[in-house]
Amino acid sequence: MTESRDGAGSPMNPKQKSARVVRLQDYQEDKEREEAMEQTARSLQKTRQLMAENYQVYLEHLEGMDITLADYEEDDRLMLVGDQTLEENLEASASFMIQFNLEQPVIDIHMIFTPEGTLKHRQKLYRIINSWNQDYRFAAFFLDGDNDLVVRTSLDVEHHFEPTKLDEALILLSDLADDGYTEVEKFWVKEL
């Protein structure tokens, strides 16, 4: 027999005991969930700060080379955008976009070019793009919603960011876009 608060002896009700255990478990689970959410928020804040610093380092790097790019900010990323004439195809230009992801320590780089005309022979083009995706594991090729050909790669910068590595990735994507342009431009038929 256990004593009640008023000192009178009464048998312990098993349902009361299990209800206390459930409430204690709920409290512990809520506490663990709250701690996990706080840890996630701290980690996200740390990543946002790291990527904002990397973005500033790259802006200073570009400034040192007298290069100015358009910059944009969204909730989850900081972006730099520019245009580049292809070396082997001087009549064509590519746009590029550098995205500093604020939620992950990753920089995504997109080289985008739009051949003139209407896209024809889509299935043949897909076969070429698929073969490129097999050959070039460090870059992905795809057509976006506007039928622009996109070459994309990503840099993991969790442990260290080196601006010249980003420059090298841009040059690599530019070379891939330049090489690919000659092969795919025939799939766009120019209107007369």
CSV table of C-alpha atoms in Angstrom, one decimal:
chain,number,residue,atom,x,y,z
A,1,MET,CA,0.0,0.0,0.0
A,2,THR,CA,1.1,3.5,-0.7
A,3,GLU,CA,0.1,6.6,1.1
A,4,SER,CA,-1.9,9.3,-0.6
A,5,ARG,CA,-1.1,13.0,-0.2
A,6,ASP,CA,-3.4,13.2,2.8
A,7,GLY,CA,-1.5,10.4,4.4
A,8,ALA,CA,-4.3,7.8,4.0
A,9,GLY,CA,-3.1,4.5,2.7
A,10,SER,CA,-4.5,3.5,-0.7
A,11,PRO,CA,-3.4,1.0,-3.3
A,12,MET,CA,-1.5,2.4,-6.3
A,13,ASN,CA,-3.7,2.5,-9.4
A,14,PRO,CA,-1.7,0.9,-12.3
A,15,LYS,CA,-3.4,3.3,-14.8
A,16,GLN,CA,-2.1,6.3,-12.8
A,17,LYS,CA,1.4,4.9,-12.8
A,18,SER,CA,1.4,4.2,-16.6
A,19,ALA,CA,0.0,7.7,-17.2
A,20,ARG,CA,2.9,9.2,-15.3
A,21,VAL,CA,5.4,7.2,-17.3
A,22,VAL,CA,3.8,8.2,-20.6
A,23,ARG,CA,3.9,11.9,-19.6
A,24,LEU,CA,7.6,11.5,-18.6
A,25,GLN,CA,8.3,9.9,-22.0
A,26,ASP,CA,6.4,12.6,-23.8
A,27,TYR,CA,8.4,15.2,-21.9
A,28,GLN,CA,11.7,13.5,-22.7
A,29,GLU,CA,10.8,13.2,-26.4
A,30,ASP,CA,9.7,16.8,-26.6
A,31,LYS,CA,12.9,17.9,-24.9
A,32,GLU,CA,15.0,15.8,-27.4
A,33,ARG,CA,13.0,17.2,-30.4
A,34,GLU,CA,13.5,20.7,-29.1
A,35,GLU,CA,17.3,20.1,-28.7
A,36,ALA,CA,17.5,18.6,-32.2
A,37,MET,CA,15.7,21.7,-33.6
A,38,GLU,CA,18.0,24.0,-31.8
A,39,GLN,CA,21.0,22.1,-33.1
A,40,THR,CA,19.7,22.2,-36.7
A,41,ALA,CA,19.1,26.0,-36.3
A,42,ARG,CA,22.6,26.5,-35.0
A,43,SER,CA,24.1,24.4,-37.9
A,44,LEU,CA,22.0,26.3,-40.5
A,45,GLN,CA,23.2,29.6,-39.0
A,46,LYS,CA,26.8,28.5,-39.1
A,47,THR,CA,26.4,27.4,-42.8
A,48,ARG,CA,24.7,30.7,-43.7
A,49,GLN,CA,27.6,32.6,-42.2
A,50,LEU,CA,30.2,30.4,-43.9
A,51,MET,CA,28.7,30.8,-47.3
A,52,ALA,CA,28.2,34.5,-46.9
A,53,GLU,CA,31.9,34.8,-46.0
A,54,ASN,CA,32.8,32.6,-49.0
A,55,TYR,CA,30.7,34.9,-51.2
A,56,GLN,CA,32.5,38.0,-50.0
A,57,VAL,CA,35.9,36.3,-50.5
A,58,TYR,CA,34.9,35.5,-54.1
A,59,LEU,CA,33.6,39.1,-54.7
A,60,GLU,CA,37.0,40.4,-53.5
A,61,HIS,CA,38.8,37.9,-55.7
A,62,LEU,CA,36.8,39.1,-58.8
A,63,GLU,CA,37.4,42.8,-57.8
A,64,GLY,CA,41.1,42.1,-57.8
A,65,MET,CA,40.9,41.0,-61.4
A,66,ASP,CA,38.6,44.0,-62.3
A,67,ILE,CA,35.6,41.6,-63.0
A,68,THR,CA,32.1,42.8,-62.2
A,69,LEU,CA,29.2,40.4,-62.3
A,70,ALA,CA,25.5,41.0,-61.6
A,71,ASP,CA,24.6,39.9,-58.1
A,72,TYR,CA,21.3,38.7,-56.7
A,73,GLU,CA,20.1,37.5,-53.4
A,74,GLU,CA,17.3,35.1,-52.6
A,75,ASP,CA,16.3,33.6,-49.3
A,76,ASP,CA,18.4,30.5,-49.7
A,77,ARG,CA,21.2,31.6,-52.0
A,78,LEU,CA,23.5,34.4,-53.2
A,79,MET,CA,24.1,34.5,-56.9
A,80,LEU,CA,26.5,36.0,-59.4
A,81,VAL,CA,25.5,36.1,-63.1
A,82,GLY,CA,27.5,37.0,-66.2
A,83,ASP,CA,27.8,36.3,-69.9
A,84,GLN,CA,30.7,34.9,-71.9
A,85,THR,CA,31.4,34.6,-75.6
A,86,LEU,CA,32.4,31.0,-76.5
A,87,GLU,CA,36.0,30.7,-77.8
A,88,GLU,CA,35.4,28.4,-80.7
A,89,ASN,CA,31.9,29.7,-81.6
A,90,LEU,CA,32.3,33.5,-81.5
A,91,GLU,CA,28.7,34.0,-82.7
A,92,ALA,CA,27.4,32.3,-79.6
A,93,SER,CA,27.5,33.4,-76.0
A,94,ALA,CA,26.7,31.5,-72.8
A,95,SER,CA,25.3,32.9,-69.6
A,96,PHE,CA,26.7,31.6,-66.3
A,97,MET,CA,25.3,31.6,-62.8
A,98,ILE,CA,27.2,30.9,-59.6
A,99,GLN,CA,25.0,30.1,-56.7
A,100,PHE,CA,26.3,30.2,-53.1
A,101,ASN,CA,23.8,27.9,-51.3
A,102,LEU,CA,23.0,29.3,-47.9
A,103,GLU,CA,21.5,26.1,-46.5
A,104,GLN,CA,24.3,23.7,-47.6
A,105,PRO,CA,28.1,24.4,-48.0
A,106,VAL,CA,27.8,24.0,-51.7
A,107,ILE,CA,28.4,26.3,-54.7
A,108,ASP,CA,26.4,25.4,-57.8
A,109,ILE,CA,27.7,26.6,-61.2
A,110,HIS,CA,25.5,26.7,-64.3
A,111,MET,CA,26.7,27.5,-67.8
A,112,ILE,CA,23.6,28.1,-69.9
A,113,PHE,CA,23.4,28.7,-73.7
A,114,THR,CA,20.5,29.1,-76.0
A,115,PRO,CA,21.1,28.2,-79.6
A,116,GLU,CA,18.9,30.3,-82.0
A,117,GLY,CA,15.8,28.8,-83.5
A,118,THR,CA,13.4,26.1,-82.7
A,119,LEU,CA,14.5,22.8,-81.2
A,120,LYS,CA,14.0,19.9,-83.5
A,121,HIS,CA,15.1,16.2,-83.2
A,122,ARG,CA,14.7,16.3,-79.4
A,123,GLN,CA,15.2,12.5,-79.0
A,124,LYS,CA,18.5,12.5,-80.9
A,125,LEU,CA,19.6,15.5,-78.7
A,126,TYR,CA,18.6,13.6,-75.6
A,127,ARG,CA,20.8,10.7,-76.7
A,128,ILE,CA,23.8,13.0,-77.1
A,129,ILE,CA,23.1,14.6,-73.7
A,130,ASN,CA,22.8,11.2,-72.0
A,131,SER,CA,26.2,10.1,-73.5
A,132,TRP,CA,27.8,13.3,-72.2
A,133,ASN,CA,26.3,12.6,-68.7
A,134,GLN,CA,28.0,9.2,-68.8
A,135,ASP,CA,31.3,10.5,-70.0
A,136,TYR,CA,31.6,13.6,-67.8
A,137,ARG,CA,30.8,12.5,-64.2
A,138,PHE,CA,31.8,15.8,-62.7
A,139,ALA,CA,29.3,17.8,-64.7
A,140,ALA,CA,25.6,17.3,-65.6
A,141,PHE,CA,24.0,18.3,-68.9
A,142,PHE,CA,20.3,18.9,-69.4
A,143,LEU,CA,17.7,21.0,-71.2
A,144,ASP,CA,15.8,23.4,-69.0
A,145,GLY,CA,12.2,24.5,-69.4
A,146,ASP,CA,13.1,27.1,-72.1
A,147,ASN,CA,15.1,24.5,-74.2
A,148,ASP,CA,18.3,26.1,-73.1
A,149,LEU,CA,21.2,23.7,-72.8
A,150,VAL,CA,22.7,23.8,-69.3
A,151,VAL,CA,25.9,22.4,-68.0
A,152,ARG,CA,26.1,22.2,-64.2
A,153,THR,CA,28.6,21.3,-61.6
A,154,SER,CA,28.9,21.8,-57.8
A,155,LEU,CA,31.7,22.5,-55.4
A,156,ASP,CA,31.7,21.3,-51.8
A,157,VAL,CA,33.2,24.1,-49.7
A,158,GLU,CA,32.4,22.8,-46.2
A,159,HIS,CA,36.0,22.5,-45.2
A,160,HIS,CA,37.8,25.0,-47.4
A,161,PHE,CA,36.9,27.5,-50.2
A,162,GLU,CA,39.5,28.5,-52.7
A,163,PRO,CA,38.4,31.1,-55.3
A,164,THR,CA,40.8,29.8,-57.9
A,165,LYS,CA,39.0,26.4,-57.7
A,166,LEU,CA,35.7,28.1,-58.6
A,167,ASP,CA,37.5,29.9,-61.5
A,168,GLU,CA,38.8,26.5,-62.7
A,169,ALA,CA,35.2,25.0,-62.6
A,170,LEU,CA,33.9,28.0,-64.6
A,171,ILE,CA,36.6,27.5,-67.2
A,172,LEU,CA,35.9,23.8,-67.4
A,173,LEU,CA,32.2,24.4,-67.9
A,174,SER,CA,32.9,27.0,-70.5
A,175,ASP,CA,35.1,24.6,-72.4
A,176,LEU,CA,32.4,21.9,-72.2
A,177,ALA,CA,29.8,24.3,-73.4
A,178,ASP,CA,32.0,25.4,-76.2
A,179,ASP,CA,32.7,21.8,-77.3
A,180,GLY,CA,29.1,20.9,-77.0
A,181,TYR,CA,27.7,23.9,-78.8
A,182,THR,CA,29.1,22.8,-82.2
A,183,GLU,CA,27.6,19.3,-81.7
A,184,VAL,CA,24.1,20.5,-80.6
A,185,GLU,CA,23.5,23.7,-82.6
A,186,LYS,CA,22.3,21.6,-85.6
A,187,PHE,CA,19.3,20.5,-83.5
A,188,TRP,CA,17.9,24.0,-83.5
A,189,VAL,CA,16.4,25.1,-86.8
A,190,LYS,CA,16.6,28.8,-87.5
A,191,GLU,CA,13.5,30.6,-88.7
A,192,LEU,CA,13.9,32.5,-92.0
